[in-house]
Coordinates of C-alpha atoms in Angstrom, one line a residue:
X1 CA 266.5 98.2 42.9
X2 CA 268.9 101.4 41.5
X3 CA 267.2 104.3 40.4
X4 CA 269.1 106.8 39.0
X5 CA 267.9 110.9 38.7
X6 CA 269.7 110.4 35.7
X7 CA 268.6 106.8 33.4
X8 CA 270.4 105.8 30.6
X9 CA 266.8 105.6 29.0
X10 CA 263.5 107.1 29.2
X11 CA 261.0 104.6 27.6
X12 CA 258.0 106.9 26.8
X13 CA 254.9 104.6 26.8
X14 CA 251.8 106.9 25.5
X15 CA 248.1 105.1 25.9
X16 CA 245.0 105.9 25.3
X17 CA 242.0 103.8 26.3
X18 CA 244.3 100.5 26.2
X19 CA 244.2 99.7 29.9
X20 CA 243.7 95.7 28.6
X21 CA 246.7 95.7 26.2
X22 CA 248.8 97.7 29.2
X23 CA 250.0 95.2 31.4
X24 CA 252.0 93.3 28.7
X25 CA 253.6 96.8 27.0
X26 CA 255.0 97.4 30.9
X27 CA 255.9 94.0 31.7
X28 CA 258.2 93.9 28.9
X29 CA 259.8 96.7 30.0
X30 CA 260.3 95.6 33.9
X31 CA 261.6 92.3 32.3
X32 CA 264.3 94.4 30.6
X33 CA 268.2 93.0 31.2
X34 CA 269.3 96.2 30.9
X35 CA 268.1 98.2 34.2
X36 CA 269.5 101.5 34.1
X37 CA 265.8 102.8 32.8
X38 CA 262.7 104.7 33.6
X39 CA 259.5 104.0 32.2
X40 CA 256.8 107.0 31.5
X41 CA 253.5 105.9 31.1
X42 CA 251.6 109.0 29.6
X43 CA 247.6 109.0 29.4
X44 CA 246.2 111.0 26.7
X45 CA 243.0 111.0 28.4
X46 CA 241.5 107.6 28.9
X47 CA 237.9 107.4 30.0
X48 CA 238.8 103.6 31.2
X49 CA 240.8 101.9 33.9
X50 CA 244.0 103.3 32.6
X51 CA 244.7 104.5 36.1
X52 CA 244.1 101.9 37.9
X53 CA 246.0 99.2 36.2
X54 CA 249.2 101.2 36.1
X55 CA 248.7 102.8 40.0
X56 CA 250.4 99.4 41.3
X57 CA 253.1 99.6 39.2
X58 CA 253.7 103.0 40.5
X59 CA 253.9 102.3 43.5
X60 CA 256.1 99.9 43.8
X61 CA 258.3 100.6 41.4
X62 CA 260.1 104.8 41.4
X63 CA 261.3 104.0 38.3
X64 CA 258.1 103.6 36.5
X65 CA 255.8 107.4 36.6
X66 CA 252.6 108.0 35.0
X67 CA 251.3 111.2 33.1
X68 CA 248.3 112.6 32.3
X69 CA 246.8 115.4 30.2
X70 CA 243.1 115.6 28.2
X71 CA 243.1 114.4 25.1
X72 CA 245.7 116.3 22.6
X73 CA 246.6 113.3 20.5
X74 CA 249.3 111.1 20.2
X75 CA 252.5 113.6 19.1
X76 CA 251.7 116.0 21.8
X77 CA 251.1 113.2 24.0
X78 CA 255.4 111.8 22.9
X79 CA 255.9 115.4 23.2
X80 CA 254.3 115.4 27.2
X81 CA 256.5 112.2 27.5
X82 CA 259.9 114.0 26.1
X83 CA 259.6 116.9 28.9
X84 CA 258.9 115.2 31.6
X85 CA 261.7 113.0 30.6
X86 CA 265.0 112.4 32.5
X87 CA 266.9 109.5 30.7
X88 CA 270.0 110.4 28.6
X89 CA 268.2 108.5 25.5
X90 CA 265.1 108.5 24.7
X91 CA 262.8 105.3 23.2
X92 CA 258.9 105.1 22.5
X93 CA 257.1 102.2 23.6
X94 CA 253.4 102.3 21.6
X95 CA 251.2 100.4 24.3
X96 CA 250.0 98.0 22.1
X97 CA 253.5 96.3 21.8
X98 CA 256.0 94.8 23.6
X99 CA 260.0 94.9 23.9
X100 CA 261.8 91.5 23.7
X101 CA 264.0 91.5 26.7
X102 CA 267.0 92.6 25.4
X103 CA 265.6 95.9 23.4
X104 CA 267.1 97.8 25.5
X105 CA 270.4 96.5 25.9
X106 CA 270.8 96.1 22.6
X107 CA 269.9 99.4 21.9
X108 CA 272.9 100.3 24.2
X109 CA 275.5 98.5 22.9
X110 CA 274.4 99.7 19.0
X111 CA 275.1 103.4 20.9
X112 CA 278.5 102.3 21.9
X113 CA 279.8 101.0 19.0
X114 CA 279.0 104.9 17.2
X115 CA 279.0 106.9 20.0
X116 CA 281.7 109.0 18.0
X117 CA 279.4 110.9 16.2
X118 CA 277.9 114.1 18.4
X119 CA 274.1 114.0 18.2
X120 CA 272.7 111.1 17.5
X121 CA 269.4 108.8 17.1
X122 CA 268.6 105.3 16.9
X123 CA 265.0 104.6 15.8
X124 CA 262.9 101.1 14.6
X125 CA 261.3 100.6 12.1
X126 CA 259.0 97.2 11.2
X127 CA 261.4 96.5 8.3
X128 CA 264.5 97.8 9.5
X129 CA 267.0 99.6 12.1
X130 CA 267.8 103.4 10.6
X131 CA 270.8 105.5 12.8
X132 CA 270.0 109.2 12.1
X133 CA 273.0 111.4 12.3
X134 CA 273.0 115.0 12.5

């Protein structure tokens, strides 16, 4: 397994009270095809087993690290996820969903093909892909 100090990606993953729902929002992500990743699982305060069911994950995995902070809702929680962040890019995982197994490598290749433009941002939506340039 290659971790990097440096990812590609940082998939920030914030939760709060959705230790069920969990397991499938990180097994999407290990399932990746793309590998050059880390995953941040930040806790906004969970009074449930949040802990517990990511702890084994943790462990065995360095790319995978978990957060937490008392509850300051979800943008400061992204915000907690962003700092402690050390991929070149930067994606958002809401723990109630899952990635398809190539998100992330799609995601890649869409950076590739306009990574002539200085800063740049590629976001979802439901409806449709949006590139942000500044």
């Amino acid at each position: 397994m290659k971790f990097s100090i440096q990812p590609e990606i940082s998939v920030i993953l914030p939760t709060f009270n959705r230790a069920r729902l969990l397991d499938t929002a990180i097994q999407s992500v290990l399932g990746q095809t793309f590998t050059d990743w880390e995953l941040l699982v930040v806790d906004d305060g969970s009074s449930d087993n949040t802990f517990d069911l990511v702890n084994p994950y943790i462990t065995e995995n360095p790319r995978i690290r978990y957060l937490r902070h008392c509850n300051r809702k979800l943008n400061n929680t992204r915000n907690a996820g962003i700092q402690a962040a050390f991929g070149r890019y930067i994606t958002f995982l809401d723990s109630d969903d899952s990635y398809t197994p190539d998100h992330l490598e799609s995601r890649c290749s869409r950076k590739l093909k306009i990574s002539q433009f200085r800063k740049l941002a590629i976001t979802q939506a439901a409806a449709s892909d949006y590139v942000i340039l500044q």
